[in-house]
Amino acid sequence: MTRLWDRGEPLDDAVLRYTAGDDPSLDERLVPYDLRATEAHAAMLHAGGFLTAEQHSALQAAIRELLGSHARGDWHIQPEEEDCHTAIENRLTLLAGDAGRAVHLGRSRNDQVLAALRPWLKDRLDELASAADRVASALDGLAGIHGHLTIPGYTHLQRAMPSTVSLWAGAFAAEARDDAEGLRIARRRADRNPLGSAAGYGVPVLGLDREMTTRALGFASTQEPVTAVQLSRGKAEASALFEASLLALDLGRLAADICLFASAEFGFVRLPASITTGSSMLPQKRNPDVFEIARGRTAEAHAALHEVLGVTAKMTSGYHRDLQLLKRPLFRGLDGVLDTAQILAQVLPQVDFDPGRLAAAMDPSMDMAARAYRLVRDAGIPFRDAYQRVRDDPDAGK
Ligand code: ARG
């Protein structure tokens, strides 16, 4: 396997391993996306007269073959190949001969990585948004079954006013849907074609048709000027992780409520054995671990956002190898939130509310505000007077 930039000089293996990092495994998920970007680039080169019809069809066949064999798990990026771009070019050359060596014309791995990463990110954001919508639907389902039950509304974790299961679930459902919308809007920064920016300063001499790859890859626009491409790397990632962090935050808070409600002291919800886990020491325990992990994993998304911002902060413009370090937190952060949304959508329908425990928690003092409002409405007195009368007289406003 050859490295694309090899000049025959001796290389320090430890340095290569260190700089490649875990790209060979991380880039596995970019392989199909890089192949599709390569296909679009090849079609553009052919239209521009830089690839013969034979070379173009040889490449098309090789790309199809590699998409299939990679999906079947027949090959993986080798550690010495550094990244998916090298692995693909090596295999295209094996399958399509010189055409494989010709298709890098007018590209650099600097724009190539973004041509793969951005469509991946758009897909992932759609996937996450749908998962958030499924959590919202699961909450709608809970509201449909148990929504009529009253539940204390808490402020400062003290009983404040009567609420309902419908209002409780509805809040989380509305926020999950709002998070889904935020995730879909975050596609915007990933929706620009980087191809044609090459190493970061464009492609001289050839007059490549950037609009053609923009259309072929379904980007909303061509990113201009070419120097903005590398400068913007990390912003689509940060924006996606920020929106994902907000979803993680809501899911974690939902999980925290359920942990509290499932305690013996509250007892508002019952969790079936199938979604709880046991204790190695205390035979009587059934623990809400799935909700605790969902709560704890909020930190993962937030840390990923922090890491992404930290990598790019204070970096001068143009490509730098540090930018490669954006991929790991991006993948880890988004994967984590997706996992959490998926498991919550699955277990939420199994949360059962205990009408008896809920009714027992409905302390009558929570009606004080309603009683005061009734006095204001019916007796026409100022709110502050009604407040005092209700406080001092247990029958006022009844
Ligand atoms: N793996 C690299 C990245 O993600 C690809 C670009 C490498 N470019 C370079 N000039 N070494 O950034």
GROMACS .gro file of C-alpha atoms and ligand atoms in nm:
model
  410
    1MET     CA    1   0.000   0.000   0.000
    2THR     CA    2   0.142   0.337  -0.098
    3ARG     CA    3   0.099   0.667   0.071
    4LEU     CA    4  -0.018   0.938  -0.167
    5TRP     CA    5   0.267   1.170  -0.080
    6ASP     CA    6   0.552   0.915  -0.057
    7ARG     CA    7   0.884   1.043  -0.198
    8GLY     CA    8   1.083   0.733  -0.117
    9GLU     CA    9   1.244   0.894   0.184
   10PRO     CA   10   1.269   0.691   0.505
   11LEU     CA   11   0.969   0.740   0.736
   12ASP     CA   12   0.950   0.709   1.108
   13ASP     CA   13   0.680   0.454   1.180
   14ALA     CA   14   0.606   0.593   1.522
   15VAL     CA   15   0.546   0.939   1.375
   16LEU     CA   16   0.321   0.795   1.107
   17ARG     CA   17   0.122   0.598   1.359
   18TYR     CA   18   0.092   0.900   1.585
   19THR     CA   19  -0.022   1.136   1.310
   20ALA     CA   20  -0.267   0.889   1.158
   21GLY     CA   21  -0.407   0.832   1.508
   22ASP     CA   22  -0.732   0.642   1.490
   23ASP     CA   23  -0.817   0.774   1.144
   24PRO     CA   24  -0.798   0.427   0.988
   25SER     CA   25  -1.086   0.309   1.207
   26LEU     CA   26  -1.275   0.640   1.231
   27ASP     CA   27  -1.271   0.685   0.854
   28GLU     CA   28  -1.447   0.352   0.798
   29ARG     CA   29  -1.781   0.531   0.815
   30LEU     CA   30  -1.665   0.786   0.558
   31VAL     CA   31  -1.575   0.524   0.296
   32PRO     CA   32  -1.912   0.518   0.114
   33TYR     CA   33  -1.930   0.897   0.127
   34ASP     CA   34  -1.579   0.940  -0.010
   35LEU     CA   35  -1.661   0.694  -0.288
   36ARG     CA   36  -1.968   0.895  -0.386
   37ALA     CA   37  -1.769   1.220  -0.380
   38THR     CA   38  -1.502   1.053  -0.592
   39GLU     CA   39  -1.769   0.943  -0.837
   40ALA     CA   40  -1.897   1.300  -0.870
   41HIS     CA   41  -1.545   1.434  -0.907
   42ALA     CA   42  -1.466   1.174  -1.176
   43ALA     CA   43  -1.780   1.264  -1.373
   44MET     CA   44  -1.678   1.631  -1.356
   45LEU     CA   45  -1.324   1.552  -1.470
   46HIS     CA   46  -1.464   1.348  -1.757
   47ALA     CA   47  -1.700   1.629  -1.861
   48GLY     CA   48  -1.400   1.866  -1.854
   49GLY     CA   49  -1.199   1.637  -2.080
   50PHE     CA   50  -0.952   1.524  -1.811
   51LEU     CA   51  -1.062   1.159  -1.808
   52THR     CA   52  -1.136   0.952  -2.119
   53ALA     CA   53  -1.470   0.775  -2.150
   54GLU     CA   54  -1.290   0.445  -2.084
   55GLN     CA   55  -1.120   0.579  -1.773
   56HIS     CA   56  -1.449   0.719  -1.649
   57SER     CA   57  -1.639   0.396  -1.694
   58ALA     CA   58  -1.353   0.196  -1.540
   59LEU     CA   59  -1.372   0.425  -1.239
   60GLN     CA   60  -1.750   0.399  -1.219
   61ALA     CA   61  -1.728   0.020  -1.218
   62ALA     CA   62  -1.449   0.022  -0.959
   63ILE     CA   63  -1.642   0.260  -0.735
   64ARG     CA   64  -1.952   0.042  -0.756
   65GLU     CA   65  -1.741  -0.262  -0.673
   66LEU     CA   66  -1.579  -0.090  -0.375
   67LEU     CA   67  -1.913   0.036  -0.240
   68GLY     CA   68  -2.045  -0.319  -0.246
   69SER     CA   69  -1.737  -0.491  -0.108
   70HIS     CA   70  -1.696  -0.237   0.170
   71ALA     CA   71  -2.062  -0.266   0.269
   72ARG     CA   72  -2.014  -0.644   0.286
   73GLY     CA   73  -1.714  -0.595   0.513
   74ASP     CA   74  -1.472  -0.748   0.261
   75TRP     CA   75  -1.207  -0.482   0.321
   76HIS     CA   76  -1.102  -0.224   0.576
   77ILE     CA   77  -0.866   0.071   0.580
   78GLN     CA   78  -0.519  -0.059   0.671
   79PRO     CA   79  -0.328   0.123   0.945
   80GLU     CA   80  -0.044   0.211   0.705
   81GLU     CA   81  -0.294   0.374   0.467
   82GLU     CA   82  -0.358   0.659   0.712
   83ASP     CA   83  -0.711   0.740   0.601
   84CYS     CA   84  -1.005   0.649   0.378
   85HIS     CA   85  -0.884   0.868   0.093
   86THR     CA   86  -0.559   0.679   0.059
   87ALA     CA   87  -0.728   0.342   0.103
   88ILE     CA   88  -0.977   0.424  -0.173
   89GLU     CA   89  -0.721   0.559  -0.417
   90ASN     CA   90  -0.505   0.250  -0.364
   91ARG     CA   91  -0.797   0.020  -0.437
   92LEU     CA   92  -0.925   0.223  -0.731
   93THR     CA   93  -0.580   0.196  -0.885
   94LEU     CA   94  -0.578  -0.179  -0.832
   95LEU     CA   95  -0.920  -0.213  -0.995
   96ALA     CA   96  -0.911   0.058  -1.264
   97GLY     CA   97  -0.539   0.098  -1.330
   98ASP     CA   98  -0.427   0.441  -1.443
   99ALA     CA   99  -0.775   0.585  -1.408
  100GLY     CA  100  -0.734   0.538  -1.032
  101ARG     CA  101  -0.419   0.744  -1.049
  102ALA     CA  102  -0.587   1.014  -1.257
  103VAL     CA  103  -0.887   1.083  -1.037
  104HIS     CA  104  -0.696   1.283  -0.775
  105LEU     CA  105  -0.650   1.562  -1.030
  106GLY     CA  106  -0.775   1.892  -0.888
  107ARG     CA  107  -0.830   1.750  -0.540
  108SER     CA  108  -0.646   1.740  -0.212
  109ARG     CA  109  -0.730   1.527   0.085
  110ASN     CA  110  -0.808   1.860   0.251
  111ASP     CA  111  -1.120   1.918   0.041
  112GLN     CA  112  -1.180   1.547  -0.009
  113VAL     CA  113  -1.229   1.482   0.361
  114LEU     CA  114  -1.494   1.755   0.375
  115ALA     CA  115  -1.666   1.628   0.062
  116ALA     CA  116  -1.719   1.301   0.252
  117LEU     CA  117  -1.768   1.436   0.603
  118ARG     CA  118  -2.032   1.696   0.522
  119PRO     CA  119  -2.279   1.459   0.351
  120TRP     CA  120  -2.218   1.213   0.637
  121LEU     CA  121  -2.299   1.489   0.884
  122LYS     CA  122  -2.617   1.585   0.699
  123ASP     CA  123  -2.735   1.224   0.713
  124ARG     CA  124  -2.643   1.191   1.079
  125LEU     CA  125  -2.831   1.508   1.170
  126ASP     CA  126  -3.140   1.376   0.991
  127GLU     CA  127  -3.105   1.049   1.178
  128LEU     CA  128  -3.068   1.225   1.513
  129ALA     CA  129  -3.364   1.453   1.441
  130SER     CA  130  -3.581   1.151   1.361
  131ALA     CA  131  -3.469   0.982   1.682
  132ALA     CA  132  -3.563   1.298   1.876
  133ASP     CA  133  -3.904   1.288   1.706
  134ARG     CA  134  -3.944   0.924   1.811
  135VAL     CA  135  -3.875   1.019   2.173
  136ALA     CA  136  -4.142   1.288   2.138
  137SER     CA  137  -4.389   1.033   1.998
  138ALA     CA  138  -4.314   0.795   2.285
  139LEU     CA  139  -4.392   1.080   2.525
  140ASP     CA  140  -4.716   1.151   2.336
  141GLY     CA  141  -4.797   0.785   2.389
  142LEU     CA  142  -4.742   0.815   2.765
  143ALA     CA  143  -4.959   1.127   2.773
  144GLY     CA  144  -5.227   0.942   2.578
  145ILE     CA  145  -5.247   0.665   2.839
  146HIS     CA  146  -5.168   0.843   3.167
  147GLY     CA  147  -5.207   1.208   3.072
  148HIS     CA  148  -5.526   1.271   3.274
  149LEU     CA  149  -5.350   1.184   3.603
  150THR     CA  150  -5.259   1.478   3.823
  151ILE     CA  151  -4.901   1.508   3.940
  152PRO     CA  152  -4.745   1.771   4.164
  153GLY     CA  153  -4.574   2.051   3.977
  154TYR     CA  154  -4.251   2.130   4.158
  155THR     CA  155  -4.048   2.447   4.197
  156HIS     CA  156  -3.729   2.421   4.403
  157LEU     CA  157  -3.828   2.054   4.423
  158GLN     CA  158  -4.109   2.164   4.658
  159ARG     CA  159  -4.473   2.099   4.572
  160ALA     CA  160  -4.599   2.411   4.397
  161MET     CA  161  -4.911   2.362   4.186
  162PRO     CA  162  -5.114   2.075   4.047
  163SER     CA  163  -4.998   1.961   3.708
  164THR     CA  164  -5.079   1.659   3.494
  165VAL     CA  165  -4.883   1.376   3.341
  166SER     CA  166  -4.991   1.520   3.009
  167LEU     CA  167  -4.826   1.853   3.089
  168TRP     CA  168  -4.516   1.681   3.223
  169ALA     CA  169  -4.472   1.459   2.917
  170GLY     CA  170  -4.585   1.736   2.683
  171ALA     CA  171  -4.303   1.964   2.795
  172PHE     CA  172  -4.038   1.706   2.711
  173ALA     CA  173  -4.211   1.614   2.384
  174ALA     CA  174  -4.225   1.979   2.275
  175GLU     CA  175  -3.859   2.032   2.360
  176ALA     CA  176  -3.749   1.712   2.186
  177ARG     CA  177  -3.930   1.832   1.873
  178ASP     CA  178  -3.767   2.172   1.905
  179ASP     CA  179  -3.429   1.998   1.935
  180ALA     CA  180  -3.510   1.798   1.622
  181GLU     CA  181  -3.576   2.123   1.439
  182GLY     CA  182  -3.247   2.267   1.565
  183LEU     CA  183  -3.064   1.957   1.441
  184ARG     CA  184  -3.221   1.990   1.098
  185ILE     CA  185  -3.130   2.357   1.081
  186ALA     CA  186  -2.771   2.266   1.175
  187ARG     CA  187  -2.738   2.091   0.836
  188ARG     CA  188  -2.693   2.437   0.688
  189ARG     CA  189  -2.322   2.468   0.757
  190ALA     CA  190  -2.256   2.123   0.617
  191ASP     CA  191  -2.454   2.190   0.301
  192ARG     CA  192  -2.175   2.361   0.102
  193ASN     CA  193  -1.956   2.196  -0.156
  194PRO     CA  194  -1.587   2.209  -0.061
  195LEU     CA  195  -1.465   2.040  -0.382
  196GLY     CA  196  -1.260   2.265  -0.603
  197SER     CA  197  -1.097   2.432  -0.305
  198ALA     CA  198  -0.843   2.149  -0.310
  199ALA     CA  199  -0.561   2.218  -0.064
  200GLY     CA  200  -0.740   2.539   0.031
  201TYR     CA  201  -0.655   2.784  -0.248
  202GLY     CA  202  -0.843   2.646  -0.545
  203VAL     CA  203  -0.735   2.469  -0.862
  204PRO     CA  204  -0.533   2.674  -1.109
  205VAL     CA  205  -0.512   2.612  -1.487
  206LEU     CA  206  -0.783   2.345  -1.519
  207GLY     CA  207  -1.100   2.555  -1.495
  208LEU     CA  208  -1.289   2.281  -1.308
  209ASP     CA  209  -1.670   2.295  -1.291
  210ARG     CA  210  -1.745   2.324  -0.920
  211GLU     CA  211  -2.119   2.364  -0.978
  212MET     CA  212  -2.134   2.023  -1.136
  213THR     CA  213  -2.010   1.845  -0.822
  214THR     CA  214  -2.234   2.067  -0.609
  215ARG     CA  215  -2.537   1.940  -0.800
  216ALA     CA  216  -2.419   1.580  -0.814
  217LEU     CA  217  -2.358   1.561  -0.440
  218GLY     CA  218  -2.678   1.744  -0.346
  219PHE     CA  219  -2.508   2.036  -0.173
  220ALA     CA  220  -2.722   2.350  -0.141
  221SER     CA  221  -2.437   2.571  -0.262
  222THR     CA  222  -2.074   2.587  -0.365
  223GLN     CA  223  -1.861   2.725  -0.086
  224GLU     CA  224  -1.696   3.053  -0.184
  225PRO     CA  225  -1.432   3.176  -0.178
  226VAL     CA  226  -1.215   2.866  -0.181
  227THR     CA  227  -1.019   2.998   0.117
  228ALA     CA  228  -1.334   2.985   0.334
  229VAL     CA  229  -1.350   2.607   0.311
  230GLN     CA  230  -1.071   2.521   0.554
  231LEU     CA  231  -1.146   2.824   0.770
  232SER     CA  232  -1.497   2.688   0.826
  233ARG     CA  233  -1.390   2.335   0.912
  234GLY     CA  234  -1.507   2.264   1.265
  235LYS     CA  235  -1.802   2.504   1.258
  236ALA     CA  236  -2.051   2.261   1.108
  237GLU     CA  237  -1.917   2.010   1.361
  238ALA     CA  238  -1.959   2.252   1.651
  239SER     CA  239  -2.304   2.356   1.539
  240ALA     CA  240  -2.417   1.992   1.509
  241LEU     CA  241  -2.270   1.907   1.849
  242PHE     CA  242  -2.430   2.211   2.006
  243GLU     CA  243  -2.776   2.110   1.884
  244ALA     CA  244  -2.706   1.750   1.983
  245SER     CA  245  -2.597   1.874   2.326
  246LEU     CA  246  -2.931   2.046   2.372
  247LEU     CA  247  -3.110   1.724   2.287
  248ALA     CA  248  -2.879   1.535   2.525
  249LEU     CA  249  -2.961   1.791   2.791
  250ASP     CA  250  -3.336   1.740   2.753
  251LEU     CA  251  -3.304   1.363   2.740
  252GLY     CA  252  -3.085   1.370   3.051
  253ARG     CA  253  -3.333   1.583   3.240
  254LEU     CA  254  -3.621   1.359   3.136
  255ALA     CA  255  -3.417   1.064   3.262
  256ALA     CA  256  -3.343   1.246   3.588
  257ASP     CA  257  -3.717   1.301   3.646
  258ILE     CA  258  -3.787   0.934   3.588
  259CYS     CA  259  -3.511   0.827   3.829
  260LEU     CA  260  -3.663   1.051   4.093
  261PHE     CA  261  -4.020   0.939   4.022
  262ALA     CA  262  -3.912   0.574   4.039
  263SER     CA  263  -3.768   0.604   4.390
  264ALA     CA  264  -3.965   0.448   4.675
  265GLU     CA  265  -4.017   0.793   4.826
  266PHE     CA  266  -4.189   0.927   4.516
  267GLY     CA  267  -4.322   0.608   4.365
  268PHE     CA  268  -4.496   0.795   4.082
  269VAL     CA  269  -4.375   0.552   3.819
  270ARG     CA  270  -4.312   0.181   3.809
  271LEU     CA  271  -4.050   0.037   3.578
  272PRO     CA  272  -4.093  -0.320   3.456
  273ALA     CA  273  -3.813  -0.561   3.548
  274SER     CA  274  -3.711  -0.587   3.181
  275ILE     CA  275  -3.583  -0.230   3.175
  276THR     CA  276  -3.421  -0.224   3.520
  277THR     CA  277  -3.104  -0.392   3.637
  278GLY     CA  278  -3.017  -0.571   3.959
  279SER     CA  279  -2.762  -0.520   4.233
  280SER     CA  280  -2.477  -0.763   4.299
  281MET     CA  281  -2.510  -0.719   4.673
  282LEU     CA  282  -2.869  -0.617   4.745
  283PRO     CA  283  -3.109  -0.880   4.619
  284GLN     CA  284  -3.415  -0.658   4.663
  285LYS     CA  285  -3.293  -0.385   4.426
  286ARG     CA  286  -3.422  -0.301   4.078
  287ASN     CA  287  -3.228  -0.002   3.952
  288PRO     CA  288  -3.319   0.252   3.683
  289ASP     CA  289  -2.970   0.223   3.528
  290VAL     CA  290  -3.086   0.290   3.175
  291PHE     CA  291  -3.211   0.633   3.281
  292GLU     CA  292  -2.902   0.703   3.489
  293ILE     CA  293  -2.675   0.628   3.194
  294ALA     CA  294  -2.892   0.849   2.973
  295ARG     CA  295  -2.854   1.126   3.229
  296GLY     CA  296  -2.478   1.077   3.263
  297ARG     CA  297  -2.408   1.063   2.892
  298THR     CA  298  -2.512   1.425   2.856
  299ALA     CA  299  -2.153   1.496   2.957
  300GLU     CA  300  -2.024   1.312   2.653
  301ALA     CA  301  -2.197   1.542   2.405
  302HIS     CA  302  -2.100   1.852   2.596
  303ALA     CA  303  -1.737   1.741   2.620
  304ALA     CA  304  -1.731   1.669   2.248
  305LEU     CA  305  -1.853   2.020   2.171
  306HIS     CA  306  -1.586   2.161   2.397
  307GLU     CA  307  -1.317   1.950   2.232
  308VAL     CA  308  -1.419   2.059   1.881
  309LEU     CA  309  -1.416   2.426   1.975
  310GLY     CA  310  -1.081   2.381   2.147
  311VAL     CA  311  -0.915   2.222   1.845
  312THR     CA  312  -0.993   2.511   1.613
  313ALA     CA  313  -0.963   2.800   1.860
  314LYS     CA  314  -0.665   3.025   1.786
  315MET     CA  315  -0.561   2.824   1.481
  316THR     CA  316  -0.435   3.031   1.189
  317SER     CA  317  -0.629   3.004   0.862
  318GLY     CA  318  -0.569   2.734   0.601
  319TYR     CA  319  -0.546   2.358   0.653
  320HIS     CA  320  -0.367   2.217   0.956
  321ARG     CA  321  -0.341   1.854   1.052
  322ASP     CA  322  -0.501   1.930   1.389
  323LEU     CA  323  -0.829   1.956   1.197
  324GLN     CA  324  -0.823   1.579   1.169
  325LEU     CA  325  -0.879   1.572   1.545
  326LEU     CA  326  -1.232   1.703   1.494
  327LYS     CA  327  -1.360   1.371   1.372
  328ARG     CA  328  -1.331   1.170   1.691
  329PRO     CA  329  -1.534   1.404   1.916
  330LEU     CA  330  -1.781   1.463   1.633
  331PHE     CA  331  -1.848   1.093   1.590
  332ARG     CA  332  -1.839   1.010   1.960
  333GLY     CA  333  -2.065   1.301   2.053
  334LEU     CA  334  -2.330   1.240   1.788
  335ASP     CA  335  -2.320   0.861   1.828
  336GLY     CA  336  -2.375   0.896   2.202
  337VAL     CA  337  -2.680   1.117   2.169
  338LEU     CA  338  -2.826   0.893   1.901
  339ASP     CA  339  -2.780   0.587   2.127
  340THR     CA  340  -2.953   0.765   2.412
  341ALA     CA  341  -3.245   0.889   2.201
  342GLN     CA  342  -3.294   0.542   2.055
  343ILE     CA  343  -3.297   0.360   2.388
  344LEU     CA  344  -3.527   0.616   2.548
  345ALA     CA  345  -3.774   0.592   2.259
  346GLN     CA  346  -3.773   0.217   2.322
  347VAL     CA  347  -3.814   0.213   2.702
  348LEU     CA  348  -4.042   0.514   2.756
  349PRO     CA  349  -4.360   0.329   2.650
  350GLN     CA  350  -4.290   0.084   2.933
  351VAL     CA  351  -4.295   0.348   3.206
  352ASP     CA  352  -4.611   0.297   3.408
  353PHE     CA  353  -4.765   0.562   3.633
  354ASP     CA  354  -4.908   0.472   3.975
  355PRO     CA  355  -5.242   0.658   4.014
  356GLY     CA  356  -5.257   0.585   4.388
  357ARG     CA  357  -4.916   0.727   4.465
  358LEU     CA  358  -4.982   1.028   4.243
  359ALA     CA  359  -5.316   1.098   4.414
  360ALA     CA  360  -5.153   1.069   4.757
  361ALA     CA  361  -4.896   1.330   4.658
  362MET     CA  362  -5.158   1.590   4.567
  363ASP     CA  363  -5.117   1.806   4.877
  364PRO     CA  364  -5.423   2.042   4.896
  365SER     CA  365  -5.200   2.341   4.971
  366MET     CA  366  -5.103   2.334   4.604
  367ASP     CA  367  -5.446   2.487   4.529
  368MET     CA  368  -5.363   2.814   4.703
  369ALA     CA  369  -5.282   3.004   4.386
  370ALA     CA  370  -5.605   2.889   4.220
  371ARG     CA  371  -5.803   2.991   4.528
  372ALA     CA  372  -5.646   3.335   4.528
  373TYR     CA  373  -5.724   3.375   4.156
  374ARG     CA  374  -6.082   3.275   4.225
  375LEU     CA  375  -6.111   3.549   4.490
  376VAL     CA  376  -5.969   3.805   4.250
  377ARG     CA  377  -6.208   3.698   3.977
  378ASP     CA  378  -6.519   3.668   4.196
  379ALA     CA  379  -6.460   3.931   4.467
  380GLY     CA  380  -6.271   4.184   4.257
  381ILE     CA  381  -5.999   4.235   4.520
  382PRO     CA  382  -5.630   4.299   4.441
  383PHE     CA  383  -5.416   3.989   4.408
  384ARG     CA  384  -5.200   4.074   4.711
  385ASP     CA  385  -5.509   4.085   4.935
  386ALA     CA  386  -5.636   3.757   4.795
  387TYR     CA  387  -5.291   3.604   4.852
  388GLN     CA  388  -5.304   3.701   5.221
  389ARG     CA  389  -5.662   3.581   5.270
  390VAL     CA  390  -5.588   3.245   5.117
  391ARG     CA  391  -5.273   3.212   5.329
  392ASP     CA  392  -5.456   3.292   5.653
  393ASP     CA  393  -5.794   3.128   5.593
  394PRO     CA  394  -5.801   2.766   5.476
  395ASP     CA  395  -6.153   2.809   5.332
  396ALA     CA  396  -6.098   3.134   5.138
  397GLY     CA  397  -6.149   3.104   4.764
  398LYS     CA  398  -6.288   2.749   4.782
  399ARG     N1  399  -0.718   1.266   0.759
  399ARG     C1  400  -0.703   1.402   0.723
  399ARG     C2  401  -0.808   1.492   0.793
  399ARG     O1  402  -0.905   1.443   0.839
  399ARG     C3  403  -0.722   1.416   0.576
  399ARG     C4  404  -0.650   1.533   0.522
  399ARG     C5  405  -0.504   1.512   0.528
  399ARG     N2  406  -0.438   1.618   0.460
  399ARG     C6  407  -0.307   1.641   0.473
  399ARG     N3  408  -0.260   1.739   0.406
  399ARG     N4  409  -0.232   1.565   0.549
  399ARG     O2  410  -0.787   1.610   0.804
   0.00000   0.00000   0.00000
